[in-house]
Coordinates of C-alpha atoms in Angstrom, one line a residue:
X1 CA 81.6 163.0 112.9
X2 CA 85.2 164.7 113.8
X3 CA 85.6 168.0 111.3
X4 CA 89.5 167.5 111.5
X5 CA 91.5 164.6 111.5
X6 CA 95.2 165.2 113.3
X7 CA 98.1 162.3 112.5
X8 CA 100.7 162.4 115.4
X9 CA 100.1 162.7 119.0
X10 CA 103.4 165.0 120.4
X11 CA 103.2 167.8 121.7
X12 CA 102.4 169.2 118.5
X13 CA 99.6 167.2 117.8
X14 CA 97.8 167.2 121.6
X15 CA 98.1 171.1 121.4
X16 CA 96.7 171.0 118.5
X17 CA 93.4 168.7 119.1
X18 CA 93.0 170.8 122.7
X19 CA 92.9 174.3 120.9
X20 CA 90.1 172.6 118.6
X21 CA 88.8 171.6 121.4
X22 CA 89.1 175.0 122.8
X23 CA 87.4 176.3 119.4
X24 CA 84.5 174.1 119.9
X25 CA 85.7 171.5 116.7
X26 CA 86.1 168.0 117.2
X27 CA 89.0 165.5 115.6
X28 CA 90.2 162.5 114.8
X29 CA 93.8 161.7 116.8
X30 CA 95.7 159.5 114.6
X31 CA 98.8 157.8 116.7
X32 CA 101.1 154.8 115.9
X33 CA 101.2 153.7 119.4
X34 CA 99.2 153.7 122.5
X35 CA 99.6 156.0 124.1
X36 CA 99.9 160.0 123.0
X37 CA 103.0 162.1 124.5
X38 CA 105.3 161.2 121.3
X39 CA 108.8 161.2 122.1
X40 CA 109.7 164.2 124.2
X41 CA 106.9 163.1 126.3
X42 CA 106.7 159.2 126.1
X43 CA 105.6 157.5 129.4
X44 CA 106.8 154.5 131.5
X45 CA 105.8 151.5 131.0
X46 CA 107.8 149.2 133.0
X47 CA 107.3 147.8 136.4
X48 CA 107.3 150.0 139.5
X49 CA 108.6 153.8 138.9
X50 CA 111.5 155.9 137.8
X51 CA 112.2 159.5 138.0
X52 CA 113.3 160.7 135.1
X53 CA 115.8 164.2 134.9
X54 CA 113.8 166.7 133.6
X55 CA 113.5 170.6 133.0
X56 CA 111.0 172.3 135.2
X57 CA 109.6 174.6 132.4
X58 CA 109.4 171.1 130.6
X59 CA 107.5 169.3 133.0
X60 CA 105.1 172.4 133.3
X61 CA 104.2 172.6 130.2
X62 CA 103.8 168.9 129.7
X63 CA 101.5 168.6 132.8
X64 CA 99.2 171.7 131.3
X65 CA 99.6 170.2 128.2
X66 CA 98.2 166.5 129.3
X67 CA 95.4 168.3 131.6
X68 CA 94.2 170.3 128.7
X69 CA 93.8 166.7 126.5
X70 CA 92.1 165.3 129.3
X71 CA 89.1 167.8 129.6
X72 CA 89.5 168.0 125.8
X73 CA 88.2 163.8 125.6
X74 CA 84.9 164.8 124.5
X75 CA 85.9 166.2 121.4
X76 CA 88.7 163.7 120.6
X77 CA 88.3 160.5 118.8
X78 CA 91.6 158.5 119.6
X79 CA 92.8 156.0 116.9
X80 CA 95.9 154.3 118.5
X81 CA 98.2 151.8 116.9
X82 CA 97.4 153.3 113.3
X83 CA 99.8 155.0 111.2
X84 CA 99.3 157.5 108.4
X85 CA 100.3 155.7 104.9
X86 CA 99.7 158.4 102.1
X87 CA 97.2 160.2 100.3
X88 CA 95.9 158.6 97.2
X89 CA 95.1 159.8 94.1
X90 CA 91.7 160.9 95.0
X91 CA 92.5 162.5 98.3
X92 CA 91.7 160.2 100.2
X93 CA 94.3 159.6 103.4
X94 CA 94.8 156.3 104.7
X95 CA 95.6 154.9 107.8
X96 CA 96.8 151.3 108.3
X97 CA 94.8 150.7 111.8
X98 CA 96.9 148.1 112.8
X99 CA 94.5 147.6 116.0
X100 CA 92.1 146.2 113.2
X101 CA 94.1 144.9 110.5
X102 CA 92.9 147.2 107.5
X103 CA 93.4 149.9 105.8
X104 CA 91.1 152.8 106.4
X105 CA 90.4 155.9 104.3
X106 CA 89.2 159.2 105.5
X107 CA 88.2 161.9 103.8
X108 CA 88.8 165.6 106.1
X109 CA 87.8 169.0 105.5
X110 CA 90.7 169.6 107.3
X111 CA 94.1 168.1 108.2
X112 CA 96.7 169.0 110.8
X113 CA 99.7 166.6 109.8
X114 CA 102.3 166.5 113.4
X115 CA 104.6 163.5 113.0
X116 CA 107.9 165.0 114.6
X117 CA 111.3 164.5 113.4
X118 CA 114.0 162.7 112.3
X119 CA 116.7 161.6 114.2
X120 CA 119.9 162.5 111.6
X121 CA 123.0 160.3 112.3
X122 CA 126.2 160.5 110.0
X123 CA 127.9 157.4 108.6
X124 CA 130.6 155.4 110.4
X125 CA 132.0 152.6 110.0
X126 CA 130.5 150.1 111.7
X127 CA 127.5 152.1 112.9
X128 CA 125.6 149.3 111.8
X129 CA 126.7 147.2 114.1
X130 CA 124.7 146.1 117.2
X131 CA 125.3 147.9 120.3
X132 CA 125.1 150.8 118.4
X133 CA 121.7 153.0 118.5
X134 CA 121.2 156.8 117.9
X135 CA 120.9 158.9 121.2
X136 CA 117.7 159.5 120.5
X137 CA 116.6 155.7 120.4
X138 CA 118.8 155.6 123.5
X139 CA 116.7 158.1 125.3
X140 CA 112.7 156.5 124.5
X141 CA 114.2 153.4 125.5
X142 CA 115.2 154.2 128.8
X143 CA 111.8 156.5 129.1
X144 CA 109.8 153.6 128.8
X145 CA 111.4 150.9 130.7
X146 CA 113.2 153.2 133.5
X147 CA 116.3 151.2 133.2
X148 CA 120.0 152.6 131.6
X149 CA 121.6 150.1 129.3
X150 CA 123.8 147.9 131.1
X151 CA 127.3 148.0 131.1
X152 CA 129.6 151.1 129.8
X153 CA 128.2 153.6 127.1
X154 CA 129.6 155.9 124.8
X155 CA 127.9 159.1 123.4
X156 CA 128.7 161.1 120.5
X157 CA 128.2 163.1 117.6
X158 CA 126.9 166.6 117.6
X159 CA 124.2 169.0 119.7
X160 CA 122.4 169.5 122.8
X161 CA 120.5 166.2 122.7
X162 CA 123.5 164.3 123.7
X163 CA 123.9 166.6 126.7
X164 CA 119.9 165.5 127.7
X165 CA 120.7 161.4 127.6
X166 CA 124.6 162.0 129.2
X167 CA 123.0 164.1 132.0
X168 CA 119.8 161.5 132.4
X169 CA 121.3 158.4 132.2
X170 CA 124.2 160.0 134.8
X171 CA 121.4 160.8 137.2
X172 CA 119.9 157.3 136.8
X173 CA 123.0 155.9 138.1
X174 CA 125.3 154.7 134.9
X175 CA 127.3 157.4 133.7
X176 CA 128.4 157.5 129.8
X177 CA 132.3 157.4 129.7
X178 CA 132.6 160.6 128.1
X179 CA 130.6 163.0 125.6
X180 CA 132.2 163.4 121.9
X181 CA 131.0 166.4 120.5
X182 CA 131.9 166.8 117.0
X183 CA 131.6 170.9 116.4
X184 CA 133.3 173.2 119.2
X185 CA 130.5 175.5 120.7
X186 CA 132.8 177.1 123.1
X187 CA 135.2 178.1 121.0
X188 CA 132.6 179.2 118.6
X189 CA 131.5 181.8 121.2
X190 CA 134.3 183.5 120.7
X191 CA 133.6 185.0 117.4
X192 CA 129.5 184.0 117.5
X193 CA 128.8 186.9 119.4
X194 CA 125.0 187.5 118.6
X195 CA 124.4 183.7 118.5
X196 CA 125.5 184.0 122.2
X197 CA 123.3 186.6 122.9
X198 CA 120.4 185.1 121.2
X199 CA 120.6 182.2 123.4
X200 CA 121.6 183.5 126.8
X201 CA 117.9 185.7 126.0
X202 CA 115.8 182.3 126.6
X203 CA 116.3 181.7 130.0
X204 CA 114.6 178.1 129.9
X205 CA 117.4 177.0 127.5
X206 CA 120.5 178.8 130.2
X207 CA 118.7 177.0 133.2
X208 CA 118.4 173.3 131.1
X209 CA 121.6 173.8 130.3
X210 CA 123.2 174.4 133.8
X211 CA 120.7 171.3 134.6
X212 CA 122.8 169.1 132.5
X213 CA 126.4 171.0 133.2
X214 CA 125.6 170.3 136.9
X215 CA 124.6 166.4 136.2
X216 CA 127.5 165.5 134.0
X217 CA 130.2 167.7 136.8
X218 CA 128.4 165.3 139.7
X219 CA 129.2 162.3 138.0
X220 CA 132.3 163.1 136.2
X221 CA 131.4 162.6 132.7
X222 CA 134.1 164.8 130.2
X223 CA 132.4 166.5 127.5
X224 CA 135.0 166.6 125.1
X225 CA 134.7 168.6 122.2
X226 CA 136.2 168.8 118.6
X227 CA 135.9 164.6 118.7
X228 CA 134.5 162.5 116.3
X229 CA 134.0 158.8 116.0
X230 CA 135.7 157.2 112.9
X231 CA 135.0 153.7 113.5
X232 CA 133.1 151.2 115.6
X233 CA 134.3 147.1 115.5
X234 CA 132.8 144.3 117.9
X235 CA 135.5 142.7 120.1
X236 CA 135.1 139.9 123.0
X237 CA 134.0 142.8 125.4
X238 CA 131.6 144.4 123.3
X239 CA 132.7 147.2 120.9
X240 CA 136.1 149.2 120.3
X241 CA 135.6 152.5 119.3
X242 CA 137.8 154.9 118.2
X243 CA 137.7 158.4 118.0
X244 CA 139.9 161.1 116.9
X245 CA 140.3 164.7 117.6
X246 CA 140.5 168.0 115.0
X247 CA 144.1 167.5 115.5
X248 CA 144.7 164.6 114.6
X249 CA 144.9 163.1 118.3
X250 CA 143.6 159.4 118.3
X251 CA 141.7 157.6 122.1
X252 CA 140.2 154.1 121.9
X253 CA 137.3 153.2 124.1
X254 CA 135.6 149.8 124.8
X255 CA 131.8 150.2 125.4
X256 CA 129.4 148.1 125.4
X257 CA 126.7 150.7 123.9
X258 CA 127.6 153.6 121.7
X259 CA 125.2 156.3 120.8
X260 CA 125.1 158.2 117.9
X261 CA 123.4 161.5 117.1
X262 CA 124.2 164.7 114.5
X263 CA 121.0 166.7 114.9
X264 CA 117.0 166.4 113.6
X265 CA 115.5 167.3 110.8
X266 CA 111.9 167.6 110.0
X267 CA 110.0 164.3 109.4
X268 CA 108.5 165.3 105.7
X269 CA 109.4 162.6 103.6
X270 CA 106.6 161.8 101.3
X271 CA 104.2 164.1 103.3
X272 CA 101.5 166.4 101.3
X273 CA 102.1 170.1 100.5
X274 CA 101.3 172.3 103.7
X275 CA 98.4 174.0 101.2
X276 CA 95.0 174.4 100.2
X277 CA 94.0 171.9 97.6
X278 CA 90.2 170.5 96.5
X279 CA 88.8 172.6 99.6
X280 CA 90.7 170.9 102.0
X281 CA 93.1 172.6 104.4
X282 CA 96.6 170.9 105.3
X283 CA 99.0 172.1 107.6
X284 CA 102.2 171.2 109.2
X285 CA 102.8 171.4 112.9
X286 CA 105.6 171.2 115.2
X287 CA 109.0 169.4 114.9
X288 CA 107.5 167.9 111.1
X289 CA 107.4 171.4 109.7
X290 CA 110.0 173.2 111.4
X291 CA 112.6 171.4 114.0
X292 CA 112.1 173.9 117.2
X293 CA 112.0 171.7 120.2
X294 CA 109.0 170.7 122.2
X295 CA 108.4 174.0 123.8
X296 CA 107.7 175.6 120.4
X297 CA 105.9 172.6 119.1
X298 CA 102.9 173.1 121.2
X299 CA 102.5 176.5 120.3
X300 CA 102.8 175.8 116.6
X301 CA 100.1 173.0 117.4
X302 CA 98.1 175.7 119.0
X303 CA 98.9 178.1 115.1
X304 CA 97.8 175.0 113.1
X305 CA 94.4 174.5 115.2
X306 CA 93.8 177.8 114.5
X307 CA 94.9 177.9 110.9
X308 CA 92.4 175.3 110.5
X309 CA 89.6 176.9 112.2
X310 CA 90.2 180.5 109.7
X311 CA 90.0 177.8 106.9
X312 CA 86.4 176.1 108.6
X313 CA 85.3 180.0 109.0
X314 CA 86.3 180.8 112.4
X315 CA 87.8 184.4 113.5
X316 CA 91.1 183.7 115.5
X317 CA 94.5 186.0 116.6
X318 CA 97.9 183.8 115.9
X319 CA 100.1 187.1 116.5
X320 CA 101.3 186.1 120.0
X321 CA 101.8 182.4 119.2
X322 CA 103.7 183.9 115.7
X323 CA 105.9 186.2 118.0
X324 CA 107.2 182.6 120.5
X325 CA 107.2 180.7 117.4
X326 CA 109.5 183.7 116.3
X327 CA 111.9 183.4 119.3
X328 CA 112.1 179.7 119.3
X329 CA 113.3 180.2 115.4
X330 CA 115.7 183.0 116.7
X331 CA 117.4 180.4 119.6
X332 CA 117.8 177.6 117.5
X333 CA 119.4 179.4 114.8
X334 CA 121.9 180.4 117.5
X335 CA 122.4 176.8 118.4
X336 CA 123.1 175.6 115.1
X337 CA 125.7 178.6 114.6
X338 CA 127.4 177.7 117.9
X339 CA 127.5 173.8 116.8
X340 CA 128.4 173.9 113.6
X341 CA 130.6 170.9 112.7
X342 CA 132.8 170.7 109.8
X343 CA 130.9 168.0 107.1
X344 CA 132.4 164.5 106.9
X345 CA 132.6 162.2 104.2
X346 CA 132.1 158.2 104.5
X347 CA 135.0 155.9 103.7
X348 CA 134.9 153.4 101.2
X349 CA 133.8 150.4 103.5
X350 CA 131.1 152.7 105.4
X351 CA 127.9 151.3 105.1
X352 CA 125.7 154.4 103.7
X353 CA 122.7 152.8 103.1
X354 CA 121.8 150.5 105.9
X355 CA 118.1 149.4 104.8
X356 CA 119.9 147.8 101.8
X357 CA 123.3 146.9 103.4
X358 CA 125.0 149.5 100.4
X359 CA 128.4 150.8 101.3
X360 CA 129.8 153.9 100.2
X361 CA 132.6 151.2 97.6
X362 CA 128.8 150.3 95.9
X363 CA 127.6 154.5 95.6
X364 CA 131.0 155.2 93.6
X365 CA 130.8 152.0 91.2
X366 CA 127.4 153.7 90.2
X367 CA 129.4 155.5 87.2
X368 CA 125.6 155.6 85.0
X369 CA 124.1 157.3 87.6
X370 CA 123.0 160.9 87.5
X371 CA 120.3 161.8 89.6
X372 CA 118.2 160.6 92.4
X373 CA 115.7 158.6 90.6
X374 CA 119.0 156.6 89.1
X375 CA 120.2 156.5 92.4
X376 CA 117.1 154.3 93.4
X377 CA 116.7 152.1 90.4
X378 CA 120.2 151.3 89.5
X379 CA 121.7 151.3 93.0
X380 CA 118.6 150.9 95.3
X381 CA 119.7 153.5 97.3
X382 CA 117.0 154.8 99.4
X383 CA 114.6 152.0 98.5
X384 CA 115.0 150.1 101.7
X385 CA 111.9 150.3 104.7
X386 CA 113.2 153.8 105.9
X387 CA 112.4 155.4 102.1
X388 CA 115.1 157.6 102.6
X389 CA 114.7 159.0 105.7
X390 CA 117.9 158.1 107.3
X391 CA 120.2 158.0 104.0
X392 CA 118.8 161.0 102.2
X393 CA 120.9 163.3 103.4
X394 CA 124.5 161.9 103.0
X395 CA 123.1 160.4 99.8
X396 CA 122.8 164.1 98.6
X397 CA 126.3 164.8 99.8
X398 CA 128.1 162.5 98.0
X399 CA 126.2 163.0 95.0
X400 CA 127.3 166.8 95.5
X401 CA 131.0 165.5 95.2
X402 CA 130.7 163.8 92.0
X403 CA 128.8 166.8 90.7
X404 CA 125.3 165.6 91.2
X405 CA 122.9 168.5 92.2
X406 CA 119.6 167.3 93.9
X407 CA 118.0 167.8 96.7
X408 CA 117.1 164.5 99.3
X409 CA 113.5 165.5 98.6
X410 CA 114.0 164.1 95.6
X411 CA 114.7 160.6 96.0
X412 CA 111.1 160.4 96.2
X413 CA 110.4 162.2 92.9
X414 CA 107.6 164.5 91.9
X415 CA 105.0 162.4 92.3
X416 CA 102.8 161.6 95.7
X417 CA 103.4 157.7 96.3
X418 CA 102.0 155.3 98.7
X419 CA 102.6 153.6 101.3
X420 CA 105.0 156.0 103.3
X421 CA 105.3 153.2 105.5
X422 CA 105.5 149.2 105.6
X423 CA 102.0 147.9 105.3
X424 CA 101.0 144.5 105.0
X425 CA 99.0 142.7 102.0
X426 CA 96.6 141.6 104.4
X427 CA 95.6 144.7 105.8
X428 CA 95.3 146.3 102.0
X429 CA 93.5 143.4 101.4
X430 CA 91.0 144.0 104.0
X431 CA 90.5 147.9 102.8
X432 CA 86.9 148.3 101.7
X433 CA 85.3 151.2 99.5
X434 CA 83.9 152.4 103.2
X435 CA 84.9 155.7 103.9
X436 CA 84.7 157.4 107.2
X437 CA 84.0 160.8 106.0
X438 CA 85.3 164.0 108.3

């Protein structure tokens, strides 16, 4: 049987089941889909081919990265379309195997948990509408299917991601009208010295970013800065957008697709402590314990294997992988500094919790509330599919405004509950006492 069982399949995760691999321990790879890559590396799966615009220091290390899993197979038990549900009160973690249709329960020595980010998008109004996606959404969806959405886009919000999709879906032949970032990184640099400094020293970021600066100048996309979208509307040619400056200057843009995006944040929500508990070892890797980018994601895969194989009794030197780790940490904290944006606050007909269809008019009538766990009972805010993944955040800053101090964490209280995700009756039904044990 596997001795560790791995839920994700990113970069992250794949690191991580090669250096086991490497280590001579076998594992279980838990995936939702069907194939492993995760987002920064998802595959296409429409007809013919497409080139997609990508970093050469990315494509490296995803081509050494998807060579190592491949001579890795023999110690590598692949569960595709199955997603990771919870732990339950007797430590069991289950996976609904949607291949099957059942709920499975495993119970590891070790677990390395790799499930990637969130995408973070701000209220708007009218970001529920359709045509309007988050950047990131934007981007897997043109990764799979090699085809741009059709007809004019829009991209805004705030960091390098939007930079990425307006320089790939230029070189794929439809050009986004314009870029709206929200913070003002150039100006920044004029009194963010060291955060300058600390990025210009990893040249892999410079060289991606004069990737995407020479894209965007090719097809003559403005990336305009200090811009924010205030509200989205459909109209007979799709949707009207408008946006307004730091100023106080207003622009108007008719798009047929707008995407949204205001940074990532780790995907944690309901996850189990990255600690030792009843002899089992549980660690959190990649983008889902520390948001880093892809590059830094394999070698904290790499950390985590080898976390777990000190736990299992194995002798093994994380120093170099600490000190890239380190330096990831270091440019990413210099590109948060450069695109800091000034915090936003919903209007009153902003829809705040789309799950539920709640709009910032229904968070202010809740006059009884007082703290997260009100916030979901009264208000069912943050009780939708998403759990509080999406909402969490600008939940927690509105509370802050009427003086209610908690953290997004705890909109899911104290206590470890289950599912994490939709699962269906059936397939709960179908769970049997059977365990596979690791």
């Amino acid at each position: 049987m596997p001795d560790v069982l791995v839920i994700g399949a990113g970069p992250a995760g794949l690191s991580a089941v090669v250096e086991l691999a490497r280590l001579g321990l076998s594992s279980l790879l838990v995936e939702q889909r069907d194939q492993v890559g995760g987002a920064i590396y998802r595959r296409h799966v429409g007809v013919g081919s497409h080139v997609l615009l990508m970093p050469e220091h990315h494509r490296r290390r995803r081509d050494t990265l998807m060579q190592g899993f491949e001579q890795a197979q023999a110690r590598v038990t692949p569960l595709f379309f199955s997603v990771f549900i919870g732990v339950d009160r007797d430590g069991r973690f289950l996976i609904d195997n949607r291949a099957t249709g059942r709920v499975q329960s495993v119970r590891p020595k070790a677990v390395i948990l790799a499930l990637g980010t969130v995408e973070r998008v701000l209220p708007r109004e009218g970001w529920e509408l359709p045509g309007v996606v988050t950047a990131g959404g934007m981007q897997v969806q043109f990764k799979e299917t090699g085809q741009t959405p059709q007809g004019p886009i829009l991209l805004a919000g705030s960091g390098p991601l939007l930079l990425a999709l307006a320089a790939q879906l230029a070189a794929a032949g439809n050009p986004p009208l314009a870029v709206l970032e929200h913070a003002q990184p150039m100006a920044s640099a004029r009194w963010q010295g060291r955060a300058v400094v600390n990025t210009l020293r990893s040249w892999a970021h410079v060289q991606e970013a004069a990737l995407y600066a020479r894209e965007l100048w090719r097809a003559r996309v403005p990336y305009l800065t200090g811009w924010q979208v205030q509200s989205a509307q459909r109209v007979e040619d799709g949707l009207l957008v408008e946006a307004r400056h730091g100023s106080g200057v207003a622009r108007h843009y008719t798009v047929q697709h707008l995407a949204l995006h205001d940074g990532l944040v780790p995907n944690a929500t309901g996850l189990p402590a990255a600690a030792q508990a009843e002899n089992k070892c549980v660690v959190h890797a990649g983008d889902c314990r520390e948001v880093l980018g892809a590059s830094a994601a394999i070698d904290d895969g790499r950390r985590a294997a080898q976390q777990v194989a000190r736990h299992l009794g194995q002798r093994c030197d994380s120093a170099q992988l600490d000190a890239a780790i380190a330096a990831a940490r270091r440019t990413q904290q210099a590109l948060a500094q450069l695109f800091a944006a000034a915090p936003t606050s919903p209007t009153a007909n902003t829809v705040v919790c789309r799950c539920e269809a709640l709009r910032r008019t229904d968070f202010d009538r809740l006059q009884v509330a007082g703290s997260a766990h009100e916030l979901r009972l009264v208000g069912r805010f943050g009780m939708g599919a998403c759990q509080g993944r999406f909402c969490a955040q600008h939940l927690s800053a509105m509370a802050h405004e009427r003086g209610i101090d908690f953290d997004p964490a705890a909109l899911n209280g104290d206590v470890q509950r289950w599912p994490l995700r939709p699962v269906s009756l059936a397939a709960l039904a179908a769970y049997s006492e059977s365990e596979t044990v690791l």
